[in-house]
């Protein structure tokens, strides 16, 4: 409410001002056929150049500058007056402002595919037939050289052993370094020693955490000898020659060079009530629109921006104190624009207040590592690369935008912001620590006195986020990308204070699909997380942690997590909590209730880690299954979808039977089993908890301070054929299970590997042992690759003496029908501004509350739903916009069955025959539609085979089922 009142008041004042000036409005026209000697006040008396329009000093508030449709204007339009409108006139396509000049001089061959031409000046980018060519760099294709050595604190040099004996001088080269998981920093090379591979930097660089580790990467650029492939150029300023290797490898024809920094810029005094609409910006060296300090009520709408570092920005150079603080702005409206191939950041409005960025389309934002590296000078550590939309500041709204493919953050927002109704896909493709939506919290703007209406944070709602990945190239510590990232990390004891409005951090009604992780927080705040869908996250769906060492008022540091849907088809966690402060070791991070958990492969979806030493050097880990989670006081009303592997129907076990030697350890040996390393002792022993013999694995931890990786292994064996050739096939299903007992909680890792190259054919599965009880673990899988020989491994990292017992270890090939988990629980998504109706067969789906879906389902704008598919005779293949579309295949339900089975097939008509295990035909009938329902009540109990024969005789299908009594 505070924001609305502020906008209304400010708008009212300017409305009065503009009305008073309306009577003196004048339109000034520009066209390619105009003349700067004209008056400019009519289409027939239009000016010709942007330079003349910029220098004209007769503008009054309310005047307009109109560019003729279909024309291309080169240069920069500078606005020196308040209340100016820049738009178009005439019929045709939108007028364009280009930041480039055509290179008309003659090209000659330098060598191979490299051509050169006389040229003065400094082109920022080269475009050949409209295709981007960048300053020559090494290596290319977003790759990095790797640093061998650097200082631990603040390094003015780096060393790369691969450069020893390098034949070229690197002095004056640009060097772009990965100094942390979220930044690439540019320096220049002041000296190079080829005998040691040492590069001296123009300014020191500090690596993440102040400690250098091998694995940090760097990129070199701005030398002719780096021009070693198509799509690059080099400018020899000393000799005024431009070298180019064109993308088509031939002599270039139409070449444009980016030389004008901005398309439209306001002057340094700050301008208000500026409107820019229906203009296309192309090939600017820095930005389409530049705002200087105190820009207010600037509107940019219905424009297009192509091939430039920024579409709109308020960046500024280093001030007298050596800092590069963004220029201030307020009430900026950036709406209904198209941004494509933006090299650094699409909308950069950092340090802004009450701005609105809505209904824009952004595609391919920062897909080249540190493009336009020279723009880092003189702000070498100014992080501005890769953000789709940046409105860090106060009271801003980011709404209804579509962002597809972004190198870093999708949306970056700060205090009192609203982020809603956005569609974000494929962010964090170049960086390893970021979020599709990143909430930056600036604690320095807080005061100890309560501000009006308290400290409000941010509301993130109704967003659809998909395919957020993480790129670890060129970084030493492994960061992780999140779909929504709530960053509270500060060094101030005022991180959270009583002046916060309770529950003002709201994350609701968002859909996260195929993210590396769903929602992550590096600190605790009063927050609501409700009505969200976390679907197929590759890591923890919701991860809350605190990285501070302070004891804050805990009343204000609680996450409320309720009515969310957590769906996972992997073995990753659903909810994780991490407390790095041992002084608050018992603090409860959250309330959780009324959530839905669909974890078809993982019995331990919850995880709590608590630091036992200051600084987080040692931890106490506690994985939890559903029962332990409820005993922890969470989700007493939550709904858990069990049993495990509910998406699979097991029909039968297959030959050659159990592939594990001596699985019950009934024999007086442990043939086929081994331990690693030598202090991992394995023997056959009795254990009371299991009531019989078992394999006893004892790890004698010799070095008390180190964590040592150890494993118990079993070579797989085909006892039927008396061979270790077991032929694990990626086309077959297998079931692996075992009993395990330990006196203390521990997490092991289960894997099955092939002998040929030790590839993991099944693995990465965490086995979370409660301690003190016998547990049975059960997994259904298809091998990732073919393995003619294999080993089963249970491994762990042990930092103390440890004993566990293993029994009833089974690994069977099985015949099974398994739906994809995303097919059993499909996601239907509407990332649009209008409702969408999905046609569904009656009684084949139900919602997560158990209600049958009787026909169509209507999705509200920017919303999603997870349904459960119920196989039935009326179910048909449907085409939807779901994340996983159900495809037809041969299936039989229920299985086992007593009276009837339903067969789903893509054979439209033919014959069905039923055979018993002796091959005898016990039933045959004709069918002319699918699916088909078959009566089996008259058959004796046993295993049967259904054979489907296409009417033409050209196709056959077969499947087994079990008839129960």
mmCIF file of N, CA and C in Angstrom, residues 307-384:
data_model
loop_
_atom_site.group_PDB
_atom_site.id
_atom_site.type_symbol
_atom_site.label_atom_id
_atom_site.label_comp_id
_atom_site.label_asym_id
_atom_site.label_seq_id
_atom_site.Cartn_x
_atom_site.Cartn_y
_atom_site.Cartn_z
ATOM 1 N N UNK A 307 21.452 -7.161 -30.014
ATOM 2 C CA UNK A 307 22.911 -7.178 -30.117
ATOM 3 C C UNK A 307 23.555 -5.945 -29.489
ATOM 4 N N UNK A 308 23.626 -5.966 -28.163
ATOM 5 C CA UNK A 308 24.307 -4.905 -27.412
ATOM 6 C C UNK A 308 24.551 -5.427 -25.999
ATOM 7 N N UNK A 309 25.463 -4.831 -25.241
ATOM 8 C CA UNK A 309 25.694 -5.298 -23.877
ATOM 9 C C UNK A 309 24.494 -5.115 -22.946
ATOM 10 N N UNK A 310 23.812 -3.966 -23.014
ATOM 11 C CA UNK A 310 22.654 -3.701 -22.167
ATOM 12 C C UNK A 310 21.524 -3.144 -23.034
ATOM 13 N N UNK A 311 20.289 -3.491 -22.702
ATOM 14 C CA UNK A 311 19.167 -2.823 -23.354
ATOM 15 C C UNK A 311 18.943 -1.463 -22.709
ATOM 16 N N UNK A 312 18.765 -1.444 -21.393
ATOM 17 C CA UNK A 312 18.657 -0.186 -20.646
ATOM 18 C C UNK A 312 19.527 -0.326 -19.415
ATOM 19 N N UNK A 313 20.275 0.720 -19.086
ATOM 20 C CA UNK A 313 21.211 0.635 -17.973
ATOM 21 C C UNK A 313 21.367 1.986 -17.300
ATOM 22 N N UNK A 314 21.818 1.945 -16.042
ATOM 23 C CA UNK A 314 22.189 3.159 -15.313
ATOM 24 C C UNK A 314 23.619 3.038 -14.786
ATOM 25 N N UNK A 315 24.457 2.280 -15.513
ATOM 26 C CA UNK A 315 25.842 2.079 -15.065
ATOM 27 C C UNK A 315 26.594 3.410 -15.115
ATOM 28 N N UNK A 316 27.589 3.532 -14.261
ATOM 29 C CA UNK A 316 28.433 4.724 -14.305
ATOM 30 C C UNK A 316 29.870 4.332 -14.037
ATOM 31 N N UNK A 317 30.770 5.234 -14.311
ATOM 32 C CA UNK A 317 32.180 4.948 -14.145
ATOM 33 C C UNK A 317 32.597 5.118 -12.700
ATOM 34 N N UNK A 318 33.855 4.811 -12.442
ATOM 35 C CA UNK A 318 34.381 4.875 -11.080
ATOM 36 C C UNK A 318 34.411 6.315 -10.587
ATOM 37 N N UNK A 319 33.954 6.513 -9.337
ATOM 38 C CA UNK A 319 33.940 7.856 -8.770
ATOM 39 C C UNK A 319 35.277 8.161 -8.101
ATOM 40 N N UNK A 320 35.341 9.317 -7.435
ATOM 41 C CA UNK A 320 36.602 9.769 -6.841
ATOM 42 C C UNK A 320 37.085 8.852 -5.730
ATOM 43 N N UNK A 321 36.178 8.044 -5.141
ATOM 44 C CA UNK A 321 36.552 7.121 -4.078
ATOM 45 C C UNK A 321 36.908 5.737 -4.617
ATOM 46 N N UNK A 322 36.868 5.601 -5.929
ATOM 47 C CA UNK A 322 37.220 4.317 -6.510
ATOM 48 C C UNK A 322 36.083 3.333 -6.609
ATOM 49 N N UNK A 323 34.836 3.771 -6.336
ATOM 50 C CA UNK A 323 33.689 2.881 -6.380
ATOM 51 C C UNK A 323 32.868 3.139 -7.639
ATOM 52 N N UNK A 324 32.084 2.141 -8.022
ATOM 53 C CA UNK A 324 31.238 2.238 -9.203
ATOM 54 C C UNK A 324 29.785 2.017 -8.809
ATOM 55 N N UNK A 325 29.255 2.945 -8.054
ATOM 56 C CA UNK A 325 27.872 2.843 -7.603
ATOM 57 C C UNK A 325 26.927 3.173 -8.749
ATOM 58 N N UNK A 326 25.909 2.359 -8.997
ATOM 59 C CA UNK A 326 24.976 2.677 -10.080
ATOM 60 C C UNK A 326 24.258 3.997 -9.836
ATOM 61 N N UNK A 327 23.907 4.671 -10.909
ATOM 62 C CA UNK A 327 23.156 5.917 -10.795
ATOM 63 C C UNK A 327 21.772 5.646 -10.242
ATOM 64 N N UNK A 328 21.247 6.599 -9.521
ATOM 65 C CA UNK A 328 19.920 6.455 -8.943
ATOM 66 C C UNK A 328 18.849 6.754 -9.988
ATOM 67 N N UNK A 329 17.701 6.133 -9.822
ATOM 68 C CA UNK A 329 16.551 6.399 -10.682
ATOM 69 C C UNK A 329 15.292 6.037 -9.914
ATOM 70 N N UNK A 330 14.168 6.521 -10.382
ATOM 71 C CA UNK A 330 12.902 6.195 -9.733
ATOM 72 C C UNK A 330 11.779 6.212 -10.753
ATOM 73 N N UNK A 331 10.793 5.364 -10.505
ATOM 74 C CA UNK A 331 9.589 5.289 -11.322
ATOM 75 C C UNK A 331 9.902 5.093 -12.804
ATOM 76 N N UNK A 332 10.808 4.165 -13.068
ATOM 77 C CA UNK A 332 11.105 3.791 -14.449
ATOM 78 C C UNK A 332 10.082 2.734 -14.884
ATOM 79 N N UNK A 333 9.514 2.918 -16.048
ATOM 80 C CA UNK A 333 8.589 1.922 -16.589
ATOM 81 C C UNK A 333 9.186 1.350 -17.868
ATOM 82 N N UNK A 334 9.489 0.063 -17.825
ATOM 83 C CA UNK A 334 10.068 -0.628 -18.975
ATOM 84 C C UNK A 334 9.128 -1.777 -19.304
ATOM 85 N N UNK A 335 8.331 -1.637 -20.367
ATOM 86 C CA UNK A 335 7.244 -2.592 -20.573
ATOM 87 C C UNK A 335 7.035 -2.911 -22.050
ATOM 88 N N UNK A 336 6.609 -4.149 -22.292
ATOM 89 C CA UNK A 336 6.211 -4.611 -23.624
ATOM 90 C C UNK A 336 7.324 -4.484 -24.660
ATOM 91 N N UNK A 337 8.550 -4.722 -24.230
ATOM 92 C CA UNK A 337 9.707 -4.641 -25.116
ATOM 93 C C UNK A 337 10.232 -6.039 -25.449
ATOM 94 N N UNK A 338 10.970 -6.123 -26.548
ATOM 95 C CA UNK A 338 11.624 -7.356 -26.967
ATOM 96 C C UNK A 338 13.131 -7.169 -26.880
ATOM 97 N N UNK A 339 13.813 -8.101 -26.176
ATOM 98 C CA UNK A 339 15.261 -8.046 -26.027
ATOM 99 C C UNK A 339 15.831 -9.373 -26.517
ATOM 100 N N UNK A 340 16.728 -9.327 -27.479
ATOM 101 C CA UNK A 340 17.347 -10.538 -28.006
ATOM 102 C C UNK A 340 18.851 -10.345 -28.165
ATOM 103 N N UNK A 341 19.601 -11.358 -27.768
ATOM 104 C CA UNK A 341 21.063 -11.349 -27.910
ATOM 105 C C UNK A 341 21.661 -10.124 -27.223
ATOM 106 N N UNK A 342 21.418 -10.037 -25.923
ATOM 107 C CA UNK A 342 22.000 -8.986 -25.086
ATOM 108 C C UNK A 342 23.192 -9.604 -24.363
ATOM 109 N N UNK A 343 24.348 -8.954 -24.408
ATOM 110 C CA UNK A 343 25.589 -9.613 -24.039
ATOM 111 C C UNK A 343 25.928 -9.553 -22.552
ATOM 112 N N UNK A 344 25.421 -8.555 -21.835
ATOM 113 C CA UNK A 344 25.733 -8.474 -20.406
ATOM 114 C C UNK A 344 24.478 -8.564 -19.549
ATOM 115 N N UNK A 345 23.619 -7.572 -19.567
ATOM 116 C CA UNK A 345 22.387 -7.607 -18.775
ATOM 117 C C UNK A 345 21.280 -6.943 -19.564
ATOM 118 N N UNK A 346 20.086 -7.521 -19.506
ATOM 119 C CA UNK A 346 18.981 -6.961 -20.272
ATOM 120 C C UNK A 346 18.508 -5.638 -19.713
ATOM 121 N N UNK A 347 17.958 -5.679 -18.517
ATOM 122 C CA UNK A 347 17.447 -4.475 -17.841
ATOM 123 C C UNK A 347 18.294 -4.281 -16.600
ATOM 124 N N UNK A 348 19.150 -3.272 -16.597
ATOM 125 C CA UNK A 348 20.007 -3.006 -15.447
ATOM 126 C C UNK A 348 19.590 -1.679 -14.819
ATOM 127 N N UNK A 349 18.683 -1.777 -13.848
ATOM 128 C CA UNK A 349 18.190 -0.593 -13.135
ATOM 129 C C UNK A 349 18.512 -0.717 -11.664
ATOM 130 N N UNK A 350 19.758 -1.017 -11.372
ATOM 131 C CA UNK A 350 20.179 -1.119 -9.973
ATOM 132 C C UNK A 350 20.111 0.253 -9.312
ATOM 133 N N UNK A 351 19.816 0.241 -8.002
ATOM 134 C CA UNK A 351 19.679 1.481 -7.232
ATOM 135 C C UNK A 351 18.481 2.290 -7.730
ATOM 136 N N UNK A 352 17.371 1.595 -7.936
ATOM 137 C CA UNK A 352 16.155 2.237 -8.436
ATOM 138 C C UNK A 352 15.041 2.127 -7.407
ATOM 139 N N UNK A 353 14.062 3.002 -7.503
ATOM 140 C CA UNK A 353 12.933 3.041 -6.566
ATOM 141 C C UNK A 353 11.627 3.091 -7.345
ATOM 142 N N UNK A 354 10.671 2.249 -6.938
ATOM 143 C CA UNK A 354 9.307 2.286 -7.471
ATOM 144 C C UNK A 354 9.268 2.149 -8.984
ATOM 145 N N UNK A 355 10.127 1.300 -9.524
ATOM 146 C CA UNK A 355 10.136 1.074 -10.966
ATOM 147 C C UNK A 355 9.325 -0.172 -11.315
ATOM 148 N N UNK A 356 8.858 -0.237 -12.548
ATOM 149 C CA UNK A 356 8.041 -1.349 -13.021
ATOM 150 C C UNK A 356 8.654 -1.889 -14.310
ATOM 151 N N UNK A 357 8.915 -3.195 -14.317
ATOM 152 C CA UNK A 357 9.408 -3.877 -15.512
ATOM 153 C C UNK A 357 8.419 -4.998 -15.800
ATOM 154 N N UNK A 358 7.641 -4.858 -16.871
ATOM 155 C CA UNK A 358 6.568 -5.827 -17.072
ATOM 156 C C UNK A 358 6.329 -6.128 -18.552
ATOM 157 N N UNK A 359 5.878 -7.357 -18.781
ATOM 158 C CA UNK A 359 5.413 -7.814 -20.099
ATOM 159 C C UNK A 359 6.479 -7.707 -21.183
ATOM 160 N N UNK A 360 7.726 -7.925 -20.806
ATOM 161 C CA UNK A 360 8.815 -7.926 -21.780
ATOM 162 C C UNK A 360 9.189 -9.362 -22.152
ATOM 163 N N UNK A 361 9.768 -9.505 -23.327
ATOM 164 C CA UNK A 361 10.297 -10.789 -23.773
ATOM 165 C C UNK A 361 11.807 -10.669 -23.875
ATOM 166 N N UNK A 362 12.525 -11.538 -23.164
ATOM 167 C CA UNK A 362 13.985 -11.526 -23.178
ATOM 168 C C UNK A 362 14.468 -12.890 -23.643
ATOM 169 N N UNK A 363 15.334 -12.899 -24.654
ATOM 170 C CA UNK A 363 15.877 -14.143 -25.177
ATOM 171 C C UNK A 363 17.380 -14.018 -25.341
ATOM 172 N N UNK A 364 18.106 -15.022 -24.890
ATOM 173 C CA UNK A 364 19.559 -15.091 -25.058
ATOM 174 C C UNK A 364 20.243 -13.883 -24.418
ATOM 175 N N UNK A 365 20.242 -13.889 -23.097
ATOM 176 C CA UNK A 365 20.876 -12.824 -22.321
ATOM 177 C C UNK A 365 22.186 -13.363 -21.743
ATOM 178 N N UNK A 366 23.280 -12.740 -22.097
ATOM 179 C CA UNK A 366 24.608 -13.112 -21.584
ATOM 180 C C UNK A 366 24.899 -14.599 -21.793
ATOM 181 N N UNK A 367 24.978 -15.001 -23.040
ATOM 182 C CA UNK A 367 25.317 -16.384 -23.352
ATOM 183 C C UNK A 367 26.780 -16.554 -23.730
ATOM 184 N N UNK A 368 27.550 -15.470 -23.698
ATOM 185 C CA UNK A 368 28.989 -15.511 -23.968
ATOM 186 C C UNK A 368 29.697 -14.992 -22.725
ATOM 187 N N UNK A 369 30.644 -15.760 -22.211
ATOM 188 C CA UNK A 369 31.340 -15.376 -20.982
ATOM 189 C C UNK A 369 31.993 -14.016 -21.135
ATOM 190 N N UNK A 370 31.564 -13.059 -20.316
ATOM 191 C CA UNK A 370 32.206 -11.755 -20.210
ATOM 192 C C UNK A 370 32.418 -11.086 -21.568
ATOM 193 N N UNK A 371 31.415 -11.160 -22.435
ATOM 194 C CA UNK A 371 31.483 -10.403 -23.681
ATOM 195 C C UNK A 371 31.632 -8.919 -23.362
ATOM 196 N N UNK A 372 32.296 -8.160 -24.242
ATOM 197 C CA UNK A 372 32.589 -6.746 -23.995
ATOM 198 C C UNK A 372 33.384 -6.598 -22.700
ATOM 199 N N UNK A 373 34.468 -7.364 -22.612
ATOM 200 C CA UNK A 373 35.265 -7.381 -21.382
ATOM 201 C C UNK A 373 35.829 -6.016 -21.022
ATOM 202 N N UNK A 374 36.054 -5.175 -22.020
ATOM 203 C CA UNK A 374 36.611 -3.843 -21.747
ATOM 204 C C UNK A 374 35.650 -2.983 -20.935
ATOM 205 N N UNK A 375 34.367 -3.320 -20.916
ATOM 206 C CA UNK A 375 33.408 -2.537 -20.127
ATOM 207 C C UNK A 375 33.583 -2.748 -18.634
ATOM 208 N N UNK A 376 34.359 -3.760 -18.240
ATOM 209 C CA UNK A 376 34.661 -3.922 -16.821
ATOM 210 C C UNK A 376 35.576 -2.817 -16.309
ATOM 211 N N UNK A 377 36.278 -2.139 -17.206
ATOM 212 C CA UNK A 377 37.159 -1.055 -16.771
ATOM 213 C C UNK A 377 36.355 0.231 -16.646
ATOM 214 N N UNK A 378 36.629 1.078 -15.675
ATOM 215 C CA UNK A 378 37.604 0.788 -14.613
ATOM 216 C C UNK A 378 36.970 0.102 -13.416
ATOM 217 N N UNK A 379 35.815 -0.522 -13.589
ATOM 218 C CA UNK A 379 35.115 -1.194 -12.478
ATOM 219 C C UNK A 379 35.339 -2.687 -12.593
ATOM 220 N N UNK A 380 36.526 -3.149 -12.281
ATOM 221 C CA UNK A 380 36.875 -4.539 -12.514
ATOM 222 C C UNK A 380 36.085 -5.535 -11.711
ATOM 223 N N UNK A 381 35.556 -5.141 -10.554
ATOM 224 C CA UNK A 381 34.813 -6.081 -9.727
ATOM 225 C C UNK A 381 33.335 -5.727 -9.678
ATOM 226 N N UNK A 382 32.878 -4.950 -10.633
ATOM 227 C CA UNK A 382 31.472 -4.543 -10.653
ATOM 228 C C UNK A 382 30.669 -5.648 -11.319
ATOM 229 N N UNK A 383 29.856 -6.364 -10.549
ATOM 230 C CA UNK A 383 29.146 -7.528 -11.057
ATOM 231 C C UNK A 383 27.910 -7.083 -11.826
ATOM 232 N N UNK A 384 27.935 -7.210 -13.144
ATOM 233 C CA UNK A 384 26.791 -6.776 -13.931
ATOM 234 C C UNK A 384 26.506 -7.703 -15.099
#
